[in-house]
CSV table of C-alpha atoms in Angstrom, one decimal:
chain,number,residue,atom,x,y,z
A,23,MET,CA,-187.1,111.2,18.9
A,24,GLU,CA,-185.1,113.9,20.7
A,25,CYS,CA,-182.2,113.7,23.1
A,26,ALA,CA,-179.5,115.8,24.9
A,27,THR,CA,-176.9,115.5,27.5
A,28,LEU,CA,-177.7,117.5,30.7
A,29,PHE,CA,-174.2,117.0,32.1
A,30,SER,CA,-171.3,115.0,31.0
A,31,GLY,CA,-168.0,114.0,32.7
A,32,SER,CA,-166.7,112.8,36.0
A,33,SER,CA,-168.5,115.8,37.7
A,34,GLY,CA,-171.9,114.2,36.7
A,35,ASN,CA,-173.7,112.5,33.9
A,36,CYS,CA,-177.3,112.6,32.7
A,37,ILE,CA,-178.8,112.1,29.3
A,38,TYR,CA,-182.4,112.9,28.3
A,39,VAL,CA,-184.1,110.7,25.6
A,40,GLY,CA,-187.7,111.3,24.6
A,41,THR,CA,-190.6,111.1,22.2
A,42,GLY,CA,-193.8,113.0,22.1
A,43,ASN,CA,-195.3,110.5,24.5
A,44,THR,CA,-192.4,109.1,26.5
A,45,LYS,CA,-189.5,110.8,28.3
A,46,VAL,CA,-186.6,109.2,30.2
A,47,LEU,CA,-183.3,110.0,31.8
A,48,VAL,CA,-180.2,107.8,31.5
A,49,ASP,CA,-178.3,108.2,34.8
A,50,ALA,CA,-178.8,111.0,37.3
A,51,GLY,CA,-175.3,112.0,38.3
A,52,SER,CA,-176.0,115.5,39.8
A,53,SER,CA,-178.3,116.9,42.4
A,54,GLY,CA,-182.0,116.7,41.8
A,55,LYS,CA,-182.2,120.5,41.7
A,56,ARG,CA,-179.6,120.8,39.0
A,57,ILE,CA,-181.2,118.0,36.9
A,58,MET,CA,-184.5,119.8,37.1
A,59,GLN,CA,-183.0,123.1,36.1
A,60,ALA,CA,-181.2,121.4,33.2
A,61,LEU,CA,-184.5,119.9,32.0
A,62,ASP,CA,-186.2,123.3,32.3
A,63,SER,CA,-183.5,124.7,30.0
A,64,ILE,CA,-184.8,122.4,27.2
A,65,ASN,CA,-188.5,122.9,28.2
A,66,ILE,CA,-188.9,119.5,29.8
A,67,ASP,CA,-190.7,119.3,33.2
A,68,ILE,CA,-189.3,116.7,35.6
A,69,LYS,CA,-192.9,115.5,36.1
A,70,GLU,CA,-192.9,114.3,32.5
A,71,ILE,CA,-190.0,111.9,33.2
A,72,GLN,CA,-191.3,108.3,33.2
A,73,ALA,CA,-188.2,106.4,34.0
A,74,LEU,CA,-184.6,106.6,35.3
A,75,LEU,CA,-182.2,104.1,33.7
A,76,VAL,CA,-178.8,103.4,35.3
A,77,THR,CA,-175.7,102.5,33.3
A,78,HIS,CA,-173.7,101.6,36.5
A,79,GLU,CA,-173.3,102.5,40.1
A,80,HIS,CA,-170.5,105.1,40.2
A,81,ILE,CA,-171.5,108.3,42.0
A,82,ASP,CA,-171.2,110.5,38.9
A,83,HIS,CA,-174.1,108.5,37.5
A,84,ILE,CA,-176.4,108.1,40.5
A,85,LYS,CA,-176.1,111.1,42.8
A,86,GLY,CA,-179.6,112.4,42.2
A,87,LEU,CA,-181.2,109.1,41.6
A,88,GLY,CA,-182.9,108.5,44.9
A,89,VAL,CA,-184.2,111.9,45.5
A,90,LEU,CA,-185.8,112.1,42.0
A,91,SER,CA,-187.4,108.7,42.4
A,92,ARG,CA,-188.9,109.5,45.8
A,93,ARG,CA,-190.0,113.0,45.1
A,94,TYR,CA,-191.6,112.4,41.8
A,95,ASP,CA,-192.4,108.7,42.1
A,96,ILE,CA,-190.2,107.7,39.1
A,97,PRO,CA,-189.3,104.0,38.5
A,98,ILE,CA,-185.6,103.2,38.4
A,99,TYR,CA,-184.3,100.6,36.0
A,100,ALA,CA,-180.9,98.9,36.6
A,101,SER,CA,-179.2,95.6,36.1
A,102,PRO,CA,-179.7,93.0,38.9
A,103,LYS,CA,-176.1,93.3,40.2
A,104,THR,CA,-176.2,97.1,40.0
A,105,TRP,CA,-179.2,97.1,42.2
A,106,GLN,CA,-177.1,95.4,44.9
A,107,GLU,CA,-174.8,98.4,44.8
A,108,LEU,CA,-177.5,101.1,45.0
A,109,THR,CA,-178.0,101.0,48.8
A,110,CYS,CA,-176.3,104.5,48.9
A,111,ILE,CA,-179.3,106.1,47.1
A,112,GLY,CA,-181.7,105.5,50.1
A,113,LYS,CA,-185.0,103.7,50.3
A,114,ILE,CA,-186.8,103.3,47.0
A,115,ALA,CA,-190.4,102.1,46.8
A,116,GLU,CA,-190.4,98.5,45.9
A,117,TYR,CA,-192.7,99.1,42.9
A,118,ASN,CA,-190.2,101.6,41.5
A,119,GLN,CA,-187.3,99.1,41.7
A,120,LYS,CA,-187.2,97.7,38.1
A,121,GLU,CA,-184.7,95.4,36.5
A,122,PHE,CA,-183.5,95.5,32.9
A,123,ASP,CA,-184.8,92.8,30.8
A,124,TYR,CA,-184.7,91.9,27.1
A,125,GLY,CA,-187.6,93.4,25.2
A,126,LEU,CA,-188.0,96.2,27.7
A,127,GLU,CA,-190.6,98.8,26.6
A,128,ILE,CA,-191.2,102.1,28.4
A,129,GLY,CA,-194.1,103.9,26.9
A,130,ASP,CA,-193.4,104.0,23.1
A,131,LEU,CA,-189.7,103.5,23.6
A,132,LYS,CA,-188.0,100.1,23.2
A,133,VAL,CA,-184.7,99.6,25.0
A,134,ASP,CA,-181.9,97.2,24.3
A,135,PHE,CA,-178.7,96.8,26.4
A,136,PHE,CA,-175.2,95.7,25.8
A,137,LYS,CA,-172.2,95.1,28.0
A,138,THR,CA,-169.5,97.8,28.5
A,139,SER,CA,-166.0,97.2,30.0
A,140,HIS,CA,-165.6,99.3,33.1
A,141,ASP,CA,-164.6,98.8,36.8
A,142,ALA,CA,-168.2,98.6,37.9
A,143,ILE,CA,-170.3,95.6,38.9
A,144,GLN,CA,-172.4,95.2,35.8
A,145,PRO,CA,-172.0,98.2,33.5
A,146,VAL,CA,-174.2,98.6,30.4
A,147,GLY,CA,-174.8,100.8,27.4
A,148,MET,CA,-178.2,101.3,25.8
A,149,VAL,CA,-180.0,101.7,22.5
A,150,PHE,CA,-183.4,103.3,22.4
A,151,TYR,CA,-185.8,102.7,19.5
A,152,HIS,CA,-188.9,104.6,18.4
A,153,ARG,CA,-190.4,103.6,15.1
A,154,GLU,CA,-187.5,103.8,12.7
A,155,ASP,CA,-185.4,106.1,15.0
A,156,GLN,CA,-182.5,104.9,17.2
A,157,VAL,CA,-180.4,106.6,19.9
A,158,GLY,CA,-177.3,104.8,21.2
A,159,ILE,CA,-175.3,105.5,24.4
A,160,ALA,CA,-171.9,104.1,25.3
A,161,THR,CA,-169.7,105.8,27.9
A,162,ASP,CA,-167.5,104.5,30.7
A,163,THR,CA,-165.8,101.7,28.8
A,164,GLY,CA,-162.1,100.9,28.4
A,165,CYS,CA,-162.4,98.9,25.2
A,166,ILE,CA,-164.7,98.3,22.3
A,167,THR,CA,-166.4,95.0,21.8
A,168,SER,CA,-168.0,93.5,18.7
A,169,GLY,CA,-171.3,93.5,20.6
A,170,MET,CA,-171.0,97.2,21.3
A,171,LYS,CA,-170.3,98.0,17.6
A,172,LYS,CA,-173.2,95.9,16.5
A,173,ALA,CA,-175.6,97.5,18.9
A,174,LEU,CA,-174.6,101.1,18.0
A,175,ALA,CA,-174.0,100.7,14.3
A,176,GLY,CA,-176.4,102.9,12.3
A,177,ALA,CA,-178.0,104.7,15.3
A,178,ASN,CA,-179.3,108.1,14.3
A,179,ALA,CA,-177.6,109.7,17.3
A,180,ILE,CA,-174.7,108.2,19.1
A,181,PHE,CA,-173.5,109.4,22.5
A,182,PHE,CA,-169.9,108.1,22.7
A,183,GLU,CA,-167.1,108.4,25.1
A,184,ALA,CA,-164.0,110.3,24.2
A,185,ASN,CA,-162.5,110.6,27.7
A,186,HIS,CA,-158.8,111.5,27.3
A,187,ASP,CA,-156.0,112.5,25.1
A,188,GLU,CA,-153.4,109.8,25.4
A,189,GLU,CA,-150.4,112.2,25.6
A,190,MET,CA,-152.2,114.5,28.1
A,191,LEU,CA,-152.9,111.5,30.3
A,192,VAL,CA,-149.3,110.3,30.3
A,193,LYS,CA,-147.8,113.7,31.0
A,194,GLY,CA,-150.6,114.8,33.4
A,195,PRO,CA,-150.7,115.0,37.2
A,196,TYR,CA,-152.5,111.8,38.0
A,197,PRO,CA,-150.6,109.1,39.9
A,198,PHE,CA,-149.4,106.1,37.9
A,199,HIS,CA,-152.1,103.7,39.3
A,200,LEU,CA,-154.9,106.1,38.2
A,201,LYS,CA,-153.3,106.6,34.8
A,202,LYS,CA,-153.2,102.8,34.4
A,203,ARG,CA,-156.8,102.4,35.5
A,204,ILE,CA,-158.0,105.1,33.0
A,205,SER,CA,-156.1,103.7,30.1
A,206,GLY,CA,-156.9,100.0,30.9
A,207,ASP,CA,-159.5,97.8,29.4
A,208,LYS,CA,-161.9,98.6,32.3
A,209,GLY,CA,-161.3,102.3,32.3
A,210,HIS,CA,-162.2,104.9,29.6
A,211,LEU,CA,-161.7,105.4,25.9
A,212,SER,CA,-159.2,107.8,24.5
A,213,ASN,CA,-160.0,110.3,21.7
A,214,HIS,CA,-158.0,108.1,19.2
A,215,THR,CA,-159.8,104.9,20.1
A,216,ALA,CA,-163.2,106.6,20.0
A,217,GLY,CA,-162.5,108.0,16.5
A,218,GLU,CA,-161.4,104.6,15.2
A,219,ALA,CA,-164.4,102.8,16.7
A,220,LEU,CA,-166.9,105.4,15.3
A,221,LYS,CA,-165.7,104.7,11.8
A,222,ASP,CA,-167.2,101.3,12.1
A,223,MET,CA,-170.5,102.5,13.7
A,224,ILE,CA,-171.5,105.4,11.5
A,225,THR,CA,-173.7,104.6,8.6
A,226,GLY,CA,-176.0,106.5,6.3
A,227,ASN,CA,-178.6,106.6,9.0
A,228,THR,CA,-176.3,108.3,11.5
A,229,GLN,CA,-177.1,112.0,11.9
A,230,HIS,CA,-175.4,113.0,15.2
A,231,VAL,CA,-172.3,111.9,17.1
A,232,ILE,CA,-171.9,113.5,20.6
A,233,LEU,CA,-168.5,113.0,22.2
A,234,SER,CA,-169.2,112.5,25.9
A,235,HIS,CA,-167.6,112.0,29.3
A,236,LEU,CA,-164.5,114.1,28.6
A,237,SER,CA,-161.9,114.3,31.4
A,238,GLU,CA,-161.5,117.7,32.8
A,239,VAL,CA,-157.7,117.1,33.5
A,240,ASN,CA,-156.6,114.9,30.6
A,241,ASN,CA,-158.7,116.3,27.7
A,242,THR,CA,-160.2,119.4,26.2
A,243,PRO,CA,-163.3,119.8,24.0
A,244,GLU,CA,-161.0,121.1,21.3
A,245,ALA,CA,-158.6,118.1,21.5
A,246,ALA,CA,-161.5,115.6,21.5
A,247,TYR,CA,-163.2,117.2,18.6
A,248,HIS,CA,-160.2,117.6,16.4
A,249,SER,CA,-158.9,114.1,17.1
A,250,VAL,CA,-162.2,112.4,16.2
A,251,ALA,CA,-162.9,114.8,13.4
A,252,ASN,CA,-159.6,114.1,11.7
A,253,THR,CA,-160.1,110.4,11.9
A,254,LEU,CA,-163.6,110.7,10.4
A,255,ALA,CA,-162.5,113.1,7.8
A,256,GLN,CA,-159.8,110.7,6.6
A,257,ALA,CA,-162.5,108.0,6.3
A,258,ASP,CA,-164.7,110.5,4.3
A,259,ILE,CA,-167.4,110.4,7.0
A,260,LEU,CA,-167.2,113.8,8.8
A,261,ASP,CA,-169.2,115.8,6.3
A,262,LYS,CA,-172.1,113.3,6.6
A,263,ILE,CA,-172.8,113.9,10.3
A,264,ALA,CA,-173.0,116.6,12.9
A,265,LEU,CA,-170.1,116.0,15.3
A,266,THR,CA,-170.4,117.8,18.7
A,267,VAL,CA,-168.9,117.7,22.2
A,268,ALA,CA,-171.1,117.3,25.3
A,269,PRO,CA,-170.6,120.2,27.7
A,270,ARG,CA,-169.4,119.3,31.2
A,271,TYR,CA,-171.8,121.5,33.2
A,272,GLN,CA,-174.3,122.8,30.7
A,273,THR,CA,-177.0,121.1,28.7
A,274,HIS,CA,-176.3,120.2,25.1
A,275,SER,CA,-178.7,121.8,22.6
A,276,LEU,CA,-181.7,119.6,22.1
A,277,ILE,CA,-181.2,117.1,19.2
A,278,LYS,CA,-184.2,116.2,17.2
A,279,ILE,CA,-183.9,113.1,14.9
A,280,LYS,CA,-184.9,113.9,11.4
A,281,ARG,CA,-186.9,111.4,9.4
A,282,LEU,CA,-184.7,110.2,6.4
């Protein structure tokens, strides 16, 4: 398996997951043109993408969804309630309107879903399986559930939210109601919370952890990395994985899962 963020953050989110035979995108939160350019940078042709999977309906996750589906005849997969909120993406061919279901298979990828806690109608995280390999994705959640930990534990690559530095959020320019939303149970994870949660998810199978969906105002890549790295180092985990931060506007280097 291979994977990479194309963009990550409130400006737009898109993650590529693929095998030799199957290639999909999780979210499409930028323009179709920028998504195609980002795919080109990792030598993937948009015409190879076989599915678009949606975590939730916020614009930074769906901006390019409609145009990509119409232009390249790509199926869109979303939860039933999320589909009710996707009228803003324009008309989608009925045969390309797919709902998530347990046991979902797309090509040689199997997909499982789990609930996240966010102020969206029916937000989800995902785990992709190919043979013995697993890639897990959890962003846009204000708290960690036991189901989330169970789903992500031991994945070879984990894309995990580290949205804000708690002190930067408190002292930052956002109005109080927005600070409360971000730090609440249906908001976003802090660097500290992310690090503590990852301690319980990383196993001997885990090779990569990619900190994702960083706030541009209330975080920095350096703050996120050092906070999580310190937590994992204290747990004697850091030297066992590759810890990186997803760039906001650029594509993360392509990650290839190694057979253990």
